[in-house]
Amino acid sequence: MYDTSWDDDRPTLSAEPRNETYLSQTYRNSNFSNRGNQRSSRGRGRGSRVINREPNQNNWRDENHEIIRVPSKLVGKIIGRGGSQIEELQTRSSAKIQVTKETVDDETIVKIFGNDSQILRAKELINEVIKEEPRRSESVKTVTQAINTTIDSKPSTGPFNWFKFVKECDALQDEEWSKVPPIIKNFYEEHPEVTAMTDEDVSEFLKNSNNIVVDRTFKTENSKKIPKPVITFEHAFHNYPEVLEEIRKAGFEKPSPIQSQAWPVLLSGEDLIGIAQTGTGKTLAFLLPALIHIDGQTIPRTERGGPAVLIMAPTRELALQIDKEVKKYYYRGITSVCVYGGGDRKQQVRVVTEGVDIVIATPGRMNDLCEAGHLNVKSVTYVVLDEADRMLDMGFEPQIRKVMYSLRPTRQSVMTSATWPPGVRRLAQSYMHDPIQIYVGSLDLAATHTVTQVIRMIDEKDKETELMEFARNLGPDEKLIVFCGTKAQADYLSVELSMNRIPCAALHGNRDQCDRERAVADIGDGTVKILIATDLASRGLDIDDITHVLNYDFPKNIEEYVHRVGRTGRAGKTGESISYFTRKDWGQAAELIKILEEADQFVPEELYDMANRFEAMKEKREKEGQFMNNRGGGRKFGGRRW
């Protein structure tokens, strides 16, 4: 995939003098014999193509052509998937287009062969391809028009100064954003009791609150002092009695560890990265400051032209769950809408068009509405990337970057994550301003300590029998989520349980949206006590009274194991996780042992044996690979020489 995050930088092509001779070319199917230059099609697959050249013509590389330069990062747009785009360009222009391997100053040399009209047509088509861009806010469109004027005034020959061009683009964009009203971010007044806390008091509180660690992610000399944590709800919202009343109605007793530190940070207008295990109150940590932020802006809500808060989530279930959480708290008539693929698009468009304060969206549907012009993100001043690590795992980084690039640079940004992988760090560096990072517990991968983790060493053929026995003995007040590795396995187990008169629901990506919502509702209200699911349900799904999680198929990576375990033992309650571990899972044994030992859980002796055998196998294969490489031979199999 090629980086198109700088879509406003609309390039043109620089050209060099061309020769005078001409060669026409066409593509023919491989089973067509060319006069004067026949090629055998033996050994070619169906649909393969060869070039048909006129008799007595020299090679086309020596004939009439023109050389242009294209930014290397945009070459992929010209080629297309499997060469489909460049083939279409050649068909439409009747010219031959050759993308060379030669580069000059981050630009790739492209040669176009044909007569004058064909070359001109090919250049026009290439320009159209690399200038294509999604629809965006009016301010950015204005910048694009100004850039086009700048480009059109440039001479068509000679190298193009891309560094100057990008600088001009940034300046024009800054000028456009400077015309919008400023954002008010700071709504925090420190409570006298918080002010009276000494550094020792703060350190002691953070240590006792599940070992909270707070610091600037990318420290600079100009970084401001980090606000002290709050101990009670009154410390954070003493100036906002309506918020305190909504918290009282919800029945909370005291802030969770991440809320204690996140609220003063966000109310102060700082960017925040919150890293904590699932079920620790991250949603409420960014939601209540968002409500105050919306109401505190200078422009009336009816005149903003779009939402003030944007929350992006990786799955429909998590987006709907956040929307449900938002609707629990009434604050000065603030409204929200959840937009996601599979939902009623017309209804979503209608609500967004009529006006709404908070948009909760999955990245795909978010981009869909932006490109169609239904959603104006120019008005967004507070943006949240919830479960950012999961969104990157699911391949949503391009969609996230498109949206973030369209937002005003001075926005307040929040990112939540259960882990801190390089991709999340890279995203934070790109779109956050001197963020404060709060993590609860440890940055090392760890499962929640309120869950008892049980590892069952078992043969593959015995798993179904064990599951049926466990399901039959489930208590009247117990609920179970069974995680499977595939959608087919989830469907199979749900059918088998139903055939055994054990009510259950199934949740995976191939089910219709209404069925997915019904499955979550049924397990939530107790209609069924068993949910069979894929990893779609491993992150963000918040059902407080899940007592057991059963890993029928052990996950492919240890991060997913941690998130699955986190579906139980939420909101301070205890839970139990049972994992069926077979011989084929031995590659995960070493990492699983670390998770179990960190949480003071029992580790089966056979699990240690599996880890040792797997490590010995790896060392043996590495030595064999080195031996064969040193001999300079060996048959390559599966990426390794044997």
XYZ file of C-alpha atoms in Angstrom:
642
model
C 0.000 0.000 0.000
C 1.285 3.418 -0.879
C 1.136 6.355 1.481
C -1.495 8.831 0.309
C -1.781 10.714 3.573
C -0.626 13.912 1.858
C -3.493 13.906 -0.654
C -3.505 17.704 -0.816
C -0.052 17.685 -2.403
C -1.368 17.389 -5.941
C 1.585 16.725 -8.223
C 2.145 17.248 -11.932
C 4.703 15.619 -14.149
C 8.058 17.010 -15.152
C 9.220 16.094 -18.658
C 12.394 15.775 -20.712
C 12.846 16.156 -24.522
C 11.651 13.226 -26.612
C 12.695 11.471 -29.809
C 10.914 11.868 -33.140
C 10.156 8.337 -34.372
C 6.967 6.437 -33.647
C 5.942 2.874 -32.952
C 2.322 1.712 -32.568
C 1.633 -1.184 -30.227
C -1.318 -3.325 -29.265
C -1.808 -6.148 -26.797
C -2.960 -9.526 -28.072
C -3.902 -12.743 -26.361
C -1.127 -15.307 -26.155
C -2.824 -17.711 -28.569
C -2.732 -15.132 -31.414
C 0.189 -15.451 -33.858
C 1.760 -12.117 -34.825
C 2.845 -11.526 -38.395
C 6.590 -11.166 -38.761
C 7.216 -11.544 -35.055
C 5.530 -14.713 -33.876
C 5.877 -15.854 -30.287
C 4.957 -19.256 -29.055
C 2.308 -19.285 -26.362
C 3.357 -22.722 -25.162
C 3.872 -22.739 -21.404
C 1.760 -19.605 -20.828
C -1.347 -19.614 -18.699
C -4.728 -18.623 -20.002
C -5.155 -14.909 -20.465
C -1.420 -14.168 -20.603
C -0.404 -11.443 -23.037
C 2.376 -10.710 -25.492
C 3.263 -7.566 -27.403
C 2.414 -7.460 -31.098
C 4.949 -5.365 -32.976
C 4.783 -4.308 -36.629
C 7.189 -6.081 -39.038
C 10.692 -4.742 -39.448
C 10.362 -2.380 -36.486
C 13.091 -1.962 -33.919
C 12.468 -2.490 -30.211
C 9.990 0.111 -28.847
C 12.535 1.322 -26.302
C 14.501 2.899 -29.135
C 11.521 4.675 -30.698
C 9.622 7.952 -30.141
C 9.148 8.520 -26.420
C 8.981 11.098 -23.658
C 10.427 10.866 -20.151
C 8.500 12.134 -17.131
C 9.189 12.022 -13.413
C 6.639 10.908 -10.840
C 7.018 10.977 -7.025
C 8.072 7.464 -6.072
C 5.357 7.185 -3.425
C 2.694 7.639 -6.134
C 4.034 5.063 -8.578
C 1.772 2.418 -7.070
C -1.281 4.428 -8.141
C -0.100 4.311 -11.764
C 0.634 0.587 -11.698
C -2.472 -0.495 -9.772
C -3.203 -3.866 -8.247
C -1.562 -6.535 -10.380
C -0.784 -3.963 -13.074
C -4.480 -3.302 -13.758
C -4.204 0.493 -13.708
C -1.234 0.818 -16.051
C -2.887 -1.608 -18.473
C -6.010 0.559 -18.540
C -3.924 3.702 -19.091
C -2.198 2.081 -22.059
C -5.505 0.905 -23.527
C -7.114 4.344 -23.238
C -4.117 6.269 -24.599
C -2.784 3.702 -27.142
C 0.672 4.518 -25.783
C 3.201 2.254 -24.091
C 3.980 3.269 -20.478
C 7.154 1.944 -18.877
C 7.794 2.493 -15.154
C 11.553 2.183 -14.794
C 13.648 1.409 -11.736
C 15.555 4.681 -12.118
C 14.972 7.301 -9.420
C 16.119 10.922 -9.073
C 15.493 12.867 -5.842
C 12.669 10.557 -4.663
C 11.121 10.636 -8.140
C 10.787 7.645 -10.454
C 11.509 7.868 -14.185
C 8.523 6.889 -16.345
C 8.838 6.544 -20.134
C 5.901 6.984 -22.516
C 6.175 5.616 -26.084
C 3.908 6.601 -28.974
C 3.085 9.509 -31.261
C 2.549 13.055 -30.023
C -1.194 12.702 -29.375
C -0.799 9.337 -27.663
C 1.943 10.647 -25.368
C -0.097 13.728 -24.508
C -3.155 11.607 -23.750
C -1.115 9.241 -21.564
C 0.285 12.177 -19.565
C -3.230 13.551 -19.008
C -4.482 10.178 -17.783
C -1.511 9.720 -15.445
C -2.131 13.181 -14.005
C -5.779 12.261 -13.373
C -4.760 9.072 -11.569
C -2.255 10.644 -9.190
C -4.454 13.665 -8.516
C -7.486 11.607 -7.440
C -8.509 12.408 -3.852
C -11.437 11.814 -1.496
C -13.946 14.566 -0.846
C -13.028 16.593 2.233
C -13.908 19.748 4.143
C -14.273 23.029 2.279
C -11.187 24.574 3.871
C -8.988 21.786 2.559
C -10.608 22.056 -0.892
C -9.703 25.730 -0.958
C -6.100 24.817 -0.189
C -6.175 22.281 -3.026
C -7.419 24.895 -5.498
C -4.646 27.269 -4.462
C -2.089 24.503 -4.889
C -3.398 23.716 -8.369
C -2.962 27.345 -9.338
C 0.620 27.190 -8.079
C 1.295 24.012 -10.045
C -0.286 25.290 -13.267
C 1.941 28.361 -13.177
C 5.062 26.177 -13.167
C 6.892 25.438 -16.432
C 6.152 21.966 -17.819
C 9.821 21.065 -18.191
C 12.605 20.581 -15.664
C 12.583 18.954 -12.225
C 9.832 19.976 -9.812
C 10.798 21.276 -6.371
C 8.699 19.036 -4.157
C 10.178 20.325 -0.896
C 9.091 23.859 -1.737
C 5.736 22.566 -2.902
C 5.024 20.769 0.395
C 6.097 23.840 2.342
C 3.701 26.008 0.326
C 0.938 23.463 0.914
C 1.472 23.536 4.689
C 1.497 27.346 4.693
C -1.762 27.538 2.739
C -3.393 24.992 4.984
C -2.282 26.841 8.121
C -3.712 30.031 6.648
C -7.091 28.370 6.056
C -7.269 26.875 9.546
C -6.332 30.246 11.086
C -9.682 31.615 9.864
C -11.756 29.280 12.057
C -12.653 30.343 15.623
C -10.155 29.262 18.325
C -10.855 26.242 20.510
C -11.353 26.510 24.271
C -9.711 23.501 25.915
C -8.969 24.351 29.545
C -11.993 23.866 31.829
C -10.122 22.719 34.915
C -9.877 24.449 38.258
C -7.883 22.447 40.767
C -9.756 21.627 43.950
C -8.122 23.023 47.145
C -7.773 19.514 48.580
C -5.900 18.417 45.453
C -3.693 21.509 45.607
C -2.795 20.623 49.194
C -1.473 17.194 48.165
C 2.331 16.967 48.419
C 4.497 15.123 45.894
C 4.793 12.299 48.420
C 0.998 12.132 48.743
C 0.647 11.954 44.954
C 3.262 9.201 44.622
C 1.632 7.166 47.376
C -1.822 7.512 45.800
C -0.584 6.493 42.337
C 1.235 3.487 43.759
C -1.813 2.301 45.691
C -4.089 2.844 42.660
C -2.861 -0.216 40.789
C 0.559 1.363 40.268
C -0.430 4.237 37.952
C 2.473 5.653 35.960
C 2.052 9.046 34.303
C 4.544 10.961 32.166
C 4.962 12.889 28.927
C 5.244 10.442 26.041
C 7.662 12.590 24.041
C 9.336 14.850 26.555
C 10.351 18.375 25.537
C 11.921 21.267 27.405
C 8.701 23.288 27.111
C 6.410 20.602 28.531
C 4.063 21.834 31.247
C 3.682 20.226 34.648
C 1.352 17.233 34.744
C -1.840 17.823 36.793
C -2.207 15.952 40.065
C -4.703 13.073 40.253
C -8.135 13.484 41.833
C -9.371 11.191 44.582
C -13.112 11.902 44.500
C -15.650 12.895 41.840
C -16.025 16.279 43.535
C -12.320 16.988 43.058
C -12.724 16.727 39.283
C -16.205 18.196 38.714
C -16.834 20.552 41.624
C -17.619 23.304 39.098
C -20.048 21.079 37.182
C -22.887 20.001 39.520
C -24.936 18.591 36.616
C -22.133 16.131 35.811
C -21.862 15.157 39.486
C -25.605 14.487 39.548
C -25.335 12.172 36.523
C -22.473 10.288 38.194
C -24.549 9.936 41.347
C -27.458 8.501 39.325
C -25.099 5.925 37.780
C -24.222 4.670 41.278
C -20.440 4.940 41.137
C -18.646 5.150 44.466
C -15.239 6.512 43.472
C -13.160 7.109 40.301
C -11.266 4.180 38.813
C -7.451 4.526 38.719
C -7.298 5.743 35.117
C -10.195 8.164 35.677
C -8.433 9.712 38.681
C -5.530 10.825 36.534
C -7.256 11.231 33.143
C -9.953 13.696 34.202
C -7.636 16.503 35.369
C -5.432 15.962 32.301
C -8.304 16.145 29.793
C -10.139 18.975 31.563
C -6.862 20.934 31.354
C -6.941 20.601 27.549
C -3.988 18.220 27.230
C -3.698 15.395 24.707
C -3.879 11.996 26.404
C -2.799 8.410 25.773
C -4.547 6.046 28.183
C -3.134 2.523 28.422
C -5.016 0.181 30.725
C -6.560 -3.252 30.761
C -10.101 -3.638 29.527
C -12.869 -2.978 32.031
C -11.032 -0.196 33.875
C -13.348 2.699 32.987
C -11.529 4.193 30.006
C -14.772 5.147 28.233
C -16.031 7.328 31.071
C -12.521 8.759 31.440
C -12.727 10.509 28.060
C -16.523 10.906 27.856
C -17.280 13.273 30.757
C -14.563 15.812 29.771
C -15.934 15.602 26.195
C -19.392 16.699 27.388
C -17.898 19.715 29.162
C -15.726 20.487 26.134
C -18.751 20.524 23.799
C -20.747 22.905 25.964
C -17.797 25.203 26.625
C -17.045 26.359 23.063
C -17.794 29.929 21.981
C -19.816 29.044 18.864
C -23.388 27.865 19.600
C -23.857 24.171 18.845
C -26.497 24.891 16.196
C -24.040 27.042 14.198
C -21.005 24.725 14.106
C -21.987 22.885 10.928
C -20.997 19.484 12.274
C -20.086 17.470 15.373
C -17.654 18.762 17.984
C -16.589 15.305 19.185
C -15.555 12.345 17.050
C -14.980 8.907 18.605
C -13.600 6.127 16.407
C -13.810 2.472 17.459
C -12.615 -0.710 15.712
C -15.846 -2.756 15.725
C -19.565 -2.132 15.417
C -20.167 -3.721 18.809
C -17.741 -1.381 20.567
C -19.116 1.664 18.714
C -22.680 0.757 19.746
C -21.509 0.153 23.303
C -19.884 3.601 23.508
C -23.049 5.173 22.092
C -25.082 3.364 24.742
C -22.721 4.710 27.415
C -23.008 8.266 26.049
C -26.800 8.122 26.173
C -26.707 7.225 29.892
C -25.564 10.744 30.756
C -27.792 13.717 30.042
C -25.876 16.980 29.937
C -27.473 20.120 28.501
C -29.166 18.412 25.576
C -25.987 17.017 23.986
C -26.834 14.446 21.298
C -24.926 11.555 19.739
C -25.188 9.148 16.821
C -23.439 5.858 16.066
C -22.489 5.278 12.413
C -21.185 1.894 11.328
C -21.208 -0.453 8.374
C -24.216 -2.735 8.301
C -26.462 -0.152 9.945
C -29.197 1.868 8.239
C -27.088 4.249 6.154
C -29.993 6.529 5.229
C -30.974 6.905 8.858
C -27.355 7.619 9.851
C -27.012 10.225 7.097
C -30.282 11.865 8.139
C -29.215 12.218 11.777
C -25.753 13.499 10.863
C -27.194 15.999 8.370
C -29.783 17.336 10.819
C -27.021 18.037 13.345
C -25.431 16.100 16.175
C -22.798 16.858 18.826
C -20.997 13.494 19.115
C -20.330 11.001 16.312
C -19.225 7.492 17.281
C -18.014 5.667 14.186
C -16.119 2.752 12.771
C -13.315 3.956 10.438
C -14.850 2.524 7.247
C -18.265 4.148 7.588
C -16.630 7.337 8.848
C -14.640 7.694 5.617
C -17.702 6.767 3.586
C -19.757 9.640 5.012
C -16.872 12.115 4.766
C -16.143 11.304 1.113
C -19.845 11.491 0.250
C -19.993 14.973 1.798
C -22.574 14.064 4.440
C -20.282 14.619 7.412
C -18.239 17.788 7.913
C -15.300 17.089 10.228
C -14.095 20.696 10.043
C -16.070 21.361 13.222
C -14.452 18.533 15.244
C -12.400 19.882 18.148
C -12.142 16.744 20.331
C -11.220 13.387 18.795
C -10.906 9.956 20.439
C -9.267 6.842 18.996
C -10.647 4.089 21.214
C -8.872 0.707 21.232
C -6.237 2.129 18.868
C -4.142 -1.050 18.943
C -7.122 -3.105 17.780
C -7.863 -0.672 14.928
C -4.288 -1.014 13.688
C -4.443 -4.815 14.011
C -7.556 -4.768 11.817
C -5.808 -2.714 9.119
C -7.622 0.586 9.682
C -4.512 2.785 9.777
C -5.071 4.320 6.276
C -8.668 5.279 7.149
C -7.596 6.709 10.498
C -4.877 8.805 8.891
C -7.302 10.171 6.272
C -9.694 11.344 8.957
C -6.998 12.750 11.246
C -5.426 14.640 8.328
C -8.752 16.380 7.669
C -9.186 17.638 11.257
C -7.953 20.977 12.492
C -4.383 20.813 13.877
C -5.300 22.490 17.186
C -7.853 19.832 18.186
C -7.633 17.944 21.482
C -6.768 14.291 20.885
C -7.307 11.203 23.050
C -6.062 7.700 22.368
C -6.893 4.622 24.424
C -5.219 1.258 24.092
C -4.696 -1.918 26.059
C -1.140 -2.324 24.754
C 1.627 -0.009 23.487
C 2.902 -1.472 20.195
C 5.110 0.481 17.719
C 2.136 1.228 15.454
C 0.243 3.019 18.214
C 3.362 4.980 19.149
C 3.836 5.990 15.506
C 0.231 7.193 15.312
C 0.685 9.237 18.491
C 3.823 10.888 17.116
C 1.986 11.854 13.934
C -1.204 13.352 15.329
C -0.797 14.287 18.990
C 0.778 17.367 20.568
C 3.028 16.648 23.562
C 0.636 13.996 24.936
C 0.527 12.810 28.535
C 0.667 9.034 28.812
C -1.154 7.287 31.635
C -0.779 3.566 32.077
C -2.237 1.495 34.829
C -0.195 -1.472 36.000
C 2.661 -2.135 33.591
C 3.473 -1.511 29.957
C 4.475 -5.170 29.796
C 1.643 -7.376 28.519
C -0.354 -8.679 31.490
C -3.776 -10.171 32.122
C -6.093 -8.705 34.722
C -5.411 -10.035 38.219
C -9.108 -10.365 39.088
C -9.389 -13.441 36.837
C -8.359 -16.972 37.762
C -6.604 -18.437 34.714
C -6.910 -22.206 34.251
C -4.967 -24.057 31.540
C -6.361 -27.443 30.493
C -3.845 -29.623 28.642
C -6.072 -31.593 26.286
C -6.236 -33.536 23.024
C -8.022 -31.859 20.119
C -10.602 -34.658 19.858
C -11.673 -34.226 23.505
C -12.434 -30.502 23.412
C -16.053 -30.746 22.274
C -16.965 -33.293 24.966
C -15.387 -31.130 27.671
C -17.235 -28.046 26.454
C -20.601 -29.830 26.513
C -19.974 -31.051 30.053
C -18.937 -27.578 31.216
C -21.970 -25.939 29.581
C -24.419 -28.407 31.198
C -23.001 -27.661 34.654
C -23.124 -23.876 34.313
C -24.799 -22.325 37.364
C -28.012 -20.258 37.188
C -26.130 -16.996 37.864
C -23.179 -17.743 35.594
C -22.497 -16.580 32.036
C -19.925 -17.910 29.594
C -18.187 -16.619 26.458
C -16.622 -19.369 24.331
C -13.918 -18.108 21.938
C -13.253 -19.984 18.681
C -10.542 -19.538 16.086
C -12.843 -19.484 13.045
C -16.365 -18.392 12.146
C -17.168 -21.918 10.934
C -16.152 -23.359 14.299
C -18.337 -20.833 16.105
C -21.343 -21.775 13.974
C -20.677 -25.490 14.449
C -20.471 -25.241 18.250
C -23.594 -23.082 18.487
C -25.529 -25.681 16.469
C -24.175 -28.561 18.583
C -25.083 -26.812 21.831
C -28.571 -26.057 20.541
C -29.002 -29.687 19.429
C -28.134 -30.675 23.007
C -30.839 -28.284 24.274
C -28.334 -25.790 25.650
C -29.451 -22.252 24.630
C -26.681 -20.076 23.214
C -25.979 -17.200 20.794
C -23.285 -16.833 18.131
C -21.294 -13.696 17.294
C -18.898 -13.317 14.365
C -18.260 -11.137 11.306
C -20.350 -13.161 8.838
C -23.568 -12.699 10.766
C -26.037 -9.961 9.816
C -25.848 -6.814 11.896
C -29.263 -7.387 13.449
C -28.193 -10.895 14.507
C -24.959 -9.553 16.004
C -26.840 -6.941 18.010
C -29.363 -9.550 19.146
C -26.579 -11.894 20.306
C -24.995 -9.151 22.454
C -28.405 -8.166 23.845
C -29.345 -11.781 24.653
C -26.170 -12.505 26.619
C -26.442 -9.113 28.302
C -30.012 -9.487 29.571
C -29.678 -13.175 30.418
C -31.873 -14.574 27.620
C -28.960 -16.932 26.963
C -26.059 -17.737 29.253
C -23.554 -18.796 26.581
C -22.095 -16.714 23.751
C -20.014 -18.470 21.072
C -17.739 -15.883 19.473
C -14.628 -15.191 17.455
C -12.106 -12.502 18.404
C -14.671 -9.962 17.226
C -15.876 -10.036 20.859
C -12.453 -10.082 22.507
C -12.029 -6.308 22.658
C -14.307 -3.620 23.946
C -17.342 -5.850 24.567
C -18.532 -4.752 27.996
C -20.876 -7.206 29.699
C -20.323 -6.804 33.427
C -21.644 -10.145 34.657
C -19.629 -12.559 32.478
C -18.325 -15.100 35.001
C -16.362 -17.414 32.688
C -14.340 -17.193 29.485
C -13.436 -20.420 27.696
C -10.755 -20.453 24.989
C -11.965 -23.410 22.928
C -9.267 -22.602 20.352
C -6.189 -20.947 21.832
C -5.548 -17.601 20.062
C -2.758 -17.156 17.504
C -1.022 -14.446 19.546
C -0.730 -13.785 23.254
C -2.205 -10.271 22.975
C -5.559 -11.746 21.971
C -5.349 -14.119 24.945
C -5.027 -11.135 27.289
C -8.005 -9.402 25.691
C -10.137 -12.539 25.827
C -9.365 -12.978 29.512
C -10.381 -9.345 30.030
C -14.001 -10.106 29.076
C -14.544 -11.396 32.617
C -13.480 -10.009 35.989
C -14.632 -6.533 34.957
C -15.499 -3.532 37.109
C -13.793 -5.020 40.166
C -15.578 -8.383 39.963
C -13.832 -11.742 39.820
C -13.971 -14.254 36.984
C -12.470 -17.438 35.619
C -10.731 -18.125 32.310
C -10.357 -21.706 31.053
C -8.090 -22.384 28.066
C -7.896 -25.638 26.119
C -4.221 -26.029 25.227
C -3.231 -28.709 22.683
C 0.027 -29.855 21.124
C -0.448 -27.611 18.092
C -0.425 -24.545 20.428
C 3.080 -25.243 21.773
C 4.529 -22.166 20.059
C 2.544 -19.975 22.496
C 3.675 -21.845 25.616
C 6.616 -19.616 26.589
C 4.652 -16.357 26.347
C 1.658 -17.884 28.135
C 3.918 -18.922 31.019
C 5.048 -15.292 31.439
C 1.421 -14.105 31.644
C 0.503 -16.785 34.175
C 3.557 -16.201 36.364
C 3.033 -12.423 36.345
C -0.503 -12.938 37.677
C 0.612 -15.612 40.222
C -1.405 -18.326 38.471
C -0.744 -22.079 38.475
C 1.415 -23.231 35.536
C 1.050 -26.917 34.513
C 4.348 -28.795 34.366
C 3.500 -29.991 30.850
C 3.336 -26.357 29.712
C 6.960 -25.855 30.830
C 7.920 -29.026 28.938
C 6.196 -27.766 25.774
C 8.014 -24.436 25.971
C 11.390 -26.158 26.412
C 10.783 -28.569 23.521
C 9.657 -25.770 21.227
C 12.758 -23.695 22.048
C 15.014 -26.733 21.438
C 13.307 -27.323 18.088
C 13.907 -23.718 17.045
C 17.574 -23.872 18.009
C 18.008 -27.143 16.100
C 16.439 -25.693 12.967
C 18.539 -22.548 13.190
C 21.716 -24.630 13.423
C 20.617 -26.773 10.485
C 19.868 -23.649 8.479
C 23.275 -22.155 9.255
C 24.976 -25.452 8.340
C 23.254 -25.622 4.964
C 23.932 -21.938 4.266
C 27.621 -22.403 5.053
C 27.758 -25.254 2.548
C 26.126 -22.954 -0.005
C 23.340 -25.351 -0.860
C 20.340 -27.125 0.475
C 16.764 -27.272 -0.608
C 14.693 -24.285 0.404
C 11.425 -25.220 2.031
C 8.977 -22.910 3.794
C 11.410 -19.983 3.797
C 14.258 -22.070 5.339
C 17.102 -24.123 3.850
C 17.156 -27.714 5.022
